[in-house]
Amino acid sequence: MEFTANMAHRYLMHGLMWYFHSDHHKKEAGFFEKNDIFFLIFAIPAMILTMGGFFLENYYSLAVGLGITAYGFAYFWVHEVYIHRRLKLFDNVDNFYFQALNRAHKDHHSQLEKEDAQNFGMLWVPLKYFKNANN
Ligand SMILES: [Zn+2]
Ligand SMILES: [Zn+2]
């Protein structure tokens, strides 16, 4: 899922669907972002695959549906709540891995334009962000 999400972010959100993703890179007023539409966009196939897989006893489809759902939860808690502080939770999370993850994503946001962004993944953090941890 991390690989799929990385590709979707790189080629869809920073490609065809930039219209919805751009306001996540250029902070605008208000609690909701156009970028939130991606929760719906990924929830629909996830539900269809999960329910279809369950009722038709297709375990491949069920596994993919549950995988997308699980990643959706991880994305919500890690990206929306922990990195962007959209809920006042986890303020004291302060470990090696999450600090590096946070820095990697902030680097992604340092580019305001569609092209030449980096770090499209979320949970897989490039090594260089671990090297200068704790400063
Ligand atoms: Zn982006
Ligand atoms: Zn972000």
PDB file of C-alpha atoms and ligand atoms in Angstrom:
ATOM      1  CA  MET A   1       0.000   0.000   0.000  1.00  0.00           C
ATOM      2  CA  GLU A   2       2.823   2.410   0.755  1.00  0.00           C
ATOM      3  CA  PHE A   3       4.095   1.897  -2.789  1.00  0.00           C
ATOM      4  CA  THR A   4       0.623   2.346  -4.315  1.00  0.00           C
ATOM      5  CA  ALA A   5      -0.003   5.483  -2.271  1.00  0.00           C
ATOM      6  CA  ASN A   6       3.383   6.885  -3.278  1.00  0.00           C
ATOM      7  CA  MET A   7       2.547   6.317  -6.981  1.00  0.00           C
ATOM      8  CA  ALA A   8      -0.961   7.775  -6.603  1.00  0.00           C
ATOM      9  CA  HIS A   9       0.447  10.849  -4.892  1.00  0.00           C
ATOM     10  CA  ARG A  10       3.189  11.263  -7.489  1.00  0.00           C
ATOM     11  CA  TYR A  11       1.166  10.695 -10.654  1.00  0.00           C
ATOM     12  CA  LEU A  12      -2.461  11.489  -9.780  1.00  0.00           C
ATOM     13  CA  MET A  13      -2.381  14.146  -7.093  1.00  0.00           C
ATOM     14  CA  HIS A  14       0.658  15.865  -8.603  1.00  0.00           C
ATOM     15  CA  GLY A  15      -0.709  15.086 -12.083  1.00  0.00           C
ATOM     16  CA  LEU A  16      -4.277  14.942 -13.343  1.00  0.00           C
ATOM     17  CA  MET A  17      -5.854  15.588  -9.958  1.00  0.00           C
ATOM     18  CA  TRP A  18      -3.631  18.487  -8.917  1.00  0.00           C
ATOM     19  CA  TYR A  19      -6.777  20.658  -8.778  1.00  0.00           C
ATOM     20  CA  PHE A  20      -7.874  18.819  -5.616  1.00  0.00           C
ATOM     21  CA  HIS A  21      -4.429  18.402  -4.071  1.00  0.00           C
ATOM     22  CA  SER A  22      -3.030  21.914  -4.663  1.00  0.00           C
ATOM     23  CA  ASP A  23      -4.833  23.496  -1.713  1.00  0.00           C
ATOM     24  CA  HIS A  24      -3.076  21.015   0.549  1.00  0.00           C
ATOM     25  CA  HIS A  25       0.203  22.632  -0.529  1.00  0.00           C
ATOM     26  CA  LYS A  26      -1.060  26.240  -0.363  1.00  0.00           C
ATOM     27  CA  LYS A  27      -2.702  26.710   2.987  1.00  0.00           C
ATOM     28  CA  GLU A  28      -6.096  28.360   2.670  1.00  0.00           C
ATOM     29  CA  ALA A  29      -8.533  29.378   5.391  1.00  0.00           C
ATOM     30  CA  GLY A  30     -11.100  26.926   6.713  1.00  0.00           C
ATOM     31  CA  PHE A  31     -10.974  23.493   8.292  1.00  0.00           C
ATOM     32  CA  PHE A  32     -11.695  21.412   5.204  1.00  0.00           C
ATOM     33  CA  GLU A  33      -9.517  21.230   2.112  1.00  0.00           C
ATOM     34  CA  LYS A  34     -10.376  20.149  -1.416  1.00  0.00           C
ATOM     35  CA  ASN A  35      -7.704  17.533  -0.768  1.00  0.00           C
ATOM     36  CA  ASP A  36     -10.146  15.789   1.615  1.00  0.00           C
ATOM     37  CA  ILE A  37     -12.041  14.518  -1.423  1.00  0.00           C
ATOM     38  CA  PHE A  38      -9.364  11.796  -1.618  1.00  0.00           C
ATOM     39  CA  PHE A  39     -10.887  10.145   1.448  1.00  0.00           C
ATOM     40  CA  LEU A  40     -14.006   9.575  -0.646  1.00  0.00           C
ATOM     41  CA  ILE A  41     -12.093   8.684  -3.788  1.00  0.00           C
ATOM     42  CA  PHE A  42     -10.231   5.890  -1.956  1.00  0.00           C
ATOM     43  CA  ALA A  43     -13.117   4.862   0.312  1.00  0.00           C
ATOM     44  CA  ILE A  44     -15.423   3.940  -2.569  1.00  0.00           C
ATOM     45  CA  PRO A  45     -13.249   1.262  -4.234  1.00  0.00           C
ATOM     46  CA  ALA A  46     -12.163   0.102  -0.758  1.00  0.00           C
ATOM     47  CA  MET A  47     -15.790  -0.518   0.234  1.00  0.00           C
ATOM     48  CA  ILE A  48     -16.674  -2.181  -3.041  1.00  0.00           C
ATOM     49  CA  LEU A  49     -13.623  -4.478  -2.889  1.00  0.00           C
ATOM     50  CA  THR A  50     -14.184  -5.320   0.790  1.00  0.00           C
ATOM     51  CA  MET A  51     -17.903  -6.067   0.470  1.00  0.00           C
ATOM     52  CA  GLY A  52     -17.575  -7.746  -2.908  1.00  0.00           C
ATOM     53  CA  GLY A  53     -14.703  -9.846  -1.617  1.00  0.00           C
ATOM     54  CA  PHE A  54     -16.669 -10.793   1.476  1.00  0.00           C
ATOM     55  CA  PHE A  55     -19.903 -11.791  -0.239  1.00  0.00           C
ATOM     56  CA  LEU A  56     -18.339 -13.418  -3.291  1.00  0.00           C
ATOM     57  CA  GLU A  57     -15.673 -15.090  -1.150  1.00  0.00           C
ATOM     58  CA  ASN A  58     -12.926 -13.585  -3.236  1.00  0.00           C
ATOM     59  CA  TYR A  59     -10.125 -13.291  -0.704  1.00  0.00           C
ATOM     60  CA  TYR A  60      -7.854 -11.344  -3.011  1.00  0.00           C
ATOM     61  CA  SER A  61     -10.456  -8.633  -3.401  1.00  0.00           C
ATOM     62  CA  LEU A  62     -11.171  -8.697   0.349  1.00  0.00           C
ATOM     63  CA  ALA A  63      -7.482  -8.334   1.185  1.00  0.00           C
ATOM     64  CA  VAL A  64      -7.022  -5.380  -1.178  1.00  0.00           C
ATOM     65  CA  GLY A  65     -10.168  -3.689   0.163  1.00  0.00           C
ATOM     66  CA  LEU A  66      -9.041  -4.103   3.773  1.00  0.00           C
ATOM     67  CA  GLY A  67      -5.517  -2.989   2.864  1.00  0.00           C
ATOM     68  CA  ILE A  68      -6.760   0.283   1.359  1.00  0.00           C
ATOM     69  CA  THR A  69      -8.973   0.809   4.420  1.00  0.00           C
ATOM     70  CA  ALA A  70      -6.106   0.166   6.841  1.00  0.00           C
ATOM     71  CA  TYR A  71      -3.884   2.577   4.945  1.00  0.00           C
ATOM     72  CA  GLY A  72      -6.690   5.141   5.036  1.00  0.00           C
ATOM     73  CA  PHE A  73      -6.729   4.925   8.831  1.00  0.00           C
ATOM     74  CA  ALA A  74      -2.945   5.213   9.000  1.00  0.00           C
ATOM     75  CA  TYR A  75      -3.083   8.196   6.646  1.00  0.00           C
ATOM     76  CA  PHE A  76      -5.728   9.898   8.770  1.00  0.00           C
ATOM     77  CA  TRP A  77      -3.854   9.468  12.059  1.00  0.00           C
ATOM     78  CA  VAL A  78      -0.331  10.057  10.757  1.00  0.00           C
ATOM     79  CA  HIS A  79      -0.866  12.679   8.067  1.00  0.00           C
ATOM     80  CA  GLU A  80      -3.915  14.665   9.185  1.00  0.00           C
ATOM     81  CA  VAL A  81      -3.615  14.399  12.952  1.00  0.00           C
ATOM     82  CA  TYR A  82       0.085  13.947  13.689  1.00  0.00           C
ATOM     83  CA  ILE A  83       1.805  15.905  10.885  1.00  0.00           C
ATOM     84  CA  HIS A  84      -0.767  18.609  10.169  1.00  0.00           C
ATOM     85  CA  ARG A  85      -2.266  18.811  13.680  1.00  0.00           C
ATOM     86  CA  ARG A  86      -5.854  18.883  12.539  1.00  0.00           C
ATOM     87  CA  LEU A  87      -6.943  17.467  15.871  1.00  0.00           C
ATOM     88  CA  LYS A  88      -5.259  18.318  19.124  1.00  0.00           C
ATOM     89  CA  LEU A  89      -3.849  14.864  19.776  1.00  0.00           C
ATOM     90  CA  PHE A  90      -0.402  13.268  20.002  1.00  0.00           C
ATOM     91  CA  ASP A  91       1.237  16.572  20.912  1.00  0.00           C
ATOM     92  CA  ASN A  92       3.853  14.716  22.921  1.00  0.00           C
ATOM     93  CA  VAL A  93       4.688  12.017  20.371  1.00  0.00           C
ATOM     94  CA  ASP A  94       8.405  12.520  20.034  1.00  0.00           C
ATOM     95  CA  ASN A  95      10.272   9.471  18.858  1.00  0.00           C
ATOM     96  CA  PHE A  96      13.024   8.950  16.333  1.00  0.00           C
ATOM     97  CA  TYR A  97      10.794   7.524  13.599  1.00  0.00           C
ATOM     98  CA  PHE A  98       8.010  10.084  13.823  1.00  0.00           C
ATOM     99  CA  GLN A  99      10.420  13.024  13.917  1.00  0.00           C
ATOM    100  CA  ALA A 100      12.046  11.808  10.703  1.00  0.00           C
ATOM    101  CA  LEU A 101       8.663  11.124   9.101  1.00  0.00           C
ATOM    102  CA  ASN A 102       7.528  14.630   9.979  1.00  0.00           C
ATOM    103  CA  ARG A 103      10.637  16.256   8.489  1.00  0.00           C
ATOM    104  CA  ALA A 104      10.301  14.234   5.280  1.00  0.00           C
ATOM    105  CA  HIS A 105       6.715  15.348   4.806  1.00  0.00           C
ATOM    106  CA  LYS A 106       7.503  18.989   5.583  1.00  0.00           C
ATOM    107  CA  ASP A 107      10.112  18.808   2.808  1.00  0.00           C
ATOM    108  CA  HIS A 108       7.372  17.596   0.473  1.00  0.00           C
ATOM    109  CA  HIS A 109       5.388  20.698   1.385  1.00  0.00           C
ATOM    110  CA  SER A 110       8.320  23.054   0.872  1.00  0.00           C
ATOM    111  CA  GLN A 111       7.505  22.850  -2.864  1.00  0.00           C
ATOM    112  CA  LEU A 112       4.386  24.841  -3.673  1.00  0.00           C
ATOM    113  CA  GLU A 113       4.183  23.798  -7.291  1.00  0.00           C
ATOM    114  CA  LYS A 114       2.970  20.598  -8.875  1.00  0.00           C
ATOM    115  CA  GLU A 115       6.334  19.643 -10.361  1.00  0.00           C
ATOM    116  CA  ASP A 116       9.623  19.002  -8.592  1.00  0.00           C
ATOM    117  CA  ALA A 117       8.202  17.905  -5.259  1.00  0.00           C
ATOM    118  CA  GLN A 118       9.887  15.062  -3.363  1.00  0.00           C
ATOM    119  CA  ASN A 119       8.958  12.468  -0.718  1.00  0.00           C
ATOM    120  CA  PHE A 120       5.637  11.265  -2.050  1.00  0.00           C
ATOM    121  CA  GLY A 121       5.465   8.407   0.416  1.00  0.00           C
ATOM    122  CA  MET A 122       4.342   8.634   4.010  1.00  0.00           C
ATOM    123  CA  LEU A 123       5.361   5.702   6.208  1.00  0.00           C
ATOM    124  CA  TRP A 124       8.558   4.885   4.333  1.00  0.00           C
ATOM    125  CA  VAL A 125      10.993   7.605   5.375  1.00  0.00           C
ATOM    126  CA  PRO A 126      14.214   8.172   3.358  1.00  0.00           C
ATOM    127  CA  LEU A 127      17.348   7.430   5.356  1.00  0.00           C
ATOM    128  CA  LYS A 128      18.729  10.954   5.256  1.00  0.00           C
ATOM    129  CA  TYR A 129      15.940  12.142   7.574  1.00  0.00           C
ATOM    130  CA  PHE A 130      17.161   9.824  10.300  1.00  0.00           C
ATOM    131  CA  LYS A 131      20.747  11.049  10.149  1.00  0.00           C
ATOM    132  CA  ASN A 132      20.199  14.458  11.713  1.00  0.00           C
ATOM    133  CA  ALA A 133      17.523  13.368  14.153  1.00  0.00           C
ATOM    134  CA  ASN A 134      17.447  15.298  17.413  1.00  0.00           C
ATOM    135  CA  ASN A 135      18.325  18.707  16.043  1.00  0.00           C
TER     136      ASN A 135
HETATM  137 ZN    ZN B   1       1.690  16.533  -2.438  1.00  0.00          ZN
HETATM  138 ZN    ZN B   2       0.628  17.064   3.996  1.00  0.00          ZN
END
